[in-house]
Amino acid sequence: MKYYGIGAIALMVGLGACAKNPDPTKIVNTPMIKYKTEKVKAAAAVVPKWYKKLPKKDNAIYSVGS
């Protein structure tokens, strides 16, 4: 009998988590996210062109590595 109570509580908690959808713009517009976004943009801007351009050959597969 007590398993029904535990199941009902778990069901209410599970459905309660879906009841409210947070605004994603509040999460994205934080100072930490803006700072990290700028750091990624700055790091991607200094990648040399030869690193991004892959050689082309019919019998080989190339990929970028570090």
Coordinates of C-alpha atoms in Angstrom, one line a residue:
M1 CA 0.0 0.0 0.0
K2 CA 2.8 2.4 0.8
Y3 CA 4.3 1.9 -2.7
Y4 CA 1.2 3.6 -4.2
G5 CA 2.0 6.7 -2.0
I6 CA 5.6 6.7 -3.1
G7 CA 4.6 6.3 -6.7
A8 CA 2.1 9.1 -6.5
I9 CA 4.7 11.4 -5.0
A10 CA 7.2 10.6 -7.7
L11 CA 4.5 11.2 -10.3
M12 CA 3.7 14.6 -8.9
V13 CA 7.4 15.6 -8.7
G14 CA 7.9 14.4 -12.3
L15 CA 5.0 16.2 -13.7
G16 CA 5.7 19.3 -11.6
A17 CA 9.1 19.6 -13.2
C18 CA 7.4 20.0 -16.6
A19 CA 5.0 22.6 -15.5
K20 CA 7.2 25.6 -15.7
N21 CA 9.5 26.4 -18.7
P22 CA 12.2 28.9 -17.9
D23 CA 13.0 31.8 -20.2
P24 CA 16.2 30.8 -22.1
T25 CA 17.1 34.4 -22.8
K26 CA 17.7 34.9 -19.0
I27 CA 20.1 32.0 -19.0
V28 CA 22.0 33.2 -22.1
N29 CA 22.2 36.8 -21.2
T30 CA 24.3 36.4 -18.1
P31 CA 27.7 38.1 -17.8
M32 CA 29.5 34.7 -17.5
I33 CA 28.0 33.4 -20.7
K34 CA 28.8 36.7 -22.5
Y35 CA 32.4 36.5 -21.3
K36 CA 32.8 32.9 -22.4
T37 CA 31.3 33.7 -25.8
E38 CA 33.8 36.5 -26.4
K39 CA 36.7 34.3 -25.3
V40 CA 35.6 31.6 -27.8
K41 CA 35.2 34.2 -30.6
A42 CA 38.7 35.6 -29.8
A43 CA 40.3 32.1 -29.8
A44 CA 38.6 31.1 -33.1
A45 CA 39.7 34.4 -34.8
V46 CA 43.4 33.6 -34.4
V47 CA 43.3 30.1 -35.9
P48 CA 45.5 30.0 -39.0
K49 CA 43.9 29.4 -42.4
W50 CA 46.2 26.4 -43.1
Y51 CA 44.8 24.7 -40.0
K52 CA 41.3 24.9 -41.3
K53 CA 42.0 24.0 -44.9
L54 CA 42.2 20.2 -45.4
P55 CA 44.4 18.7 -48.2
K56 CA 42.5 16.9 -51.0
K57 CA 43.5 13.5 -52.2
D58 CA 41.3 10.8 -53.7
N59 CA 42.7 7.8 -51.7
A60 CA 43.0 9.4 -48.3
I61 CA 40.8 10.8 -45.5
Y62 CA 42.1 13.9 -43.7
S63 CA 40.8 15.6 -40.6
V64 CA 41.9 18.5 -38.4
G65 CA 43.7 17.5 -35.3
S66 CA 45.7 19.2 -32.6

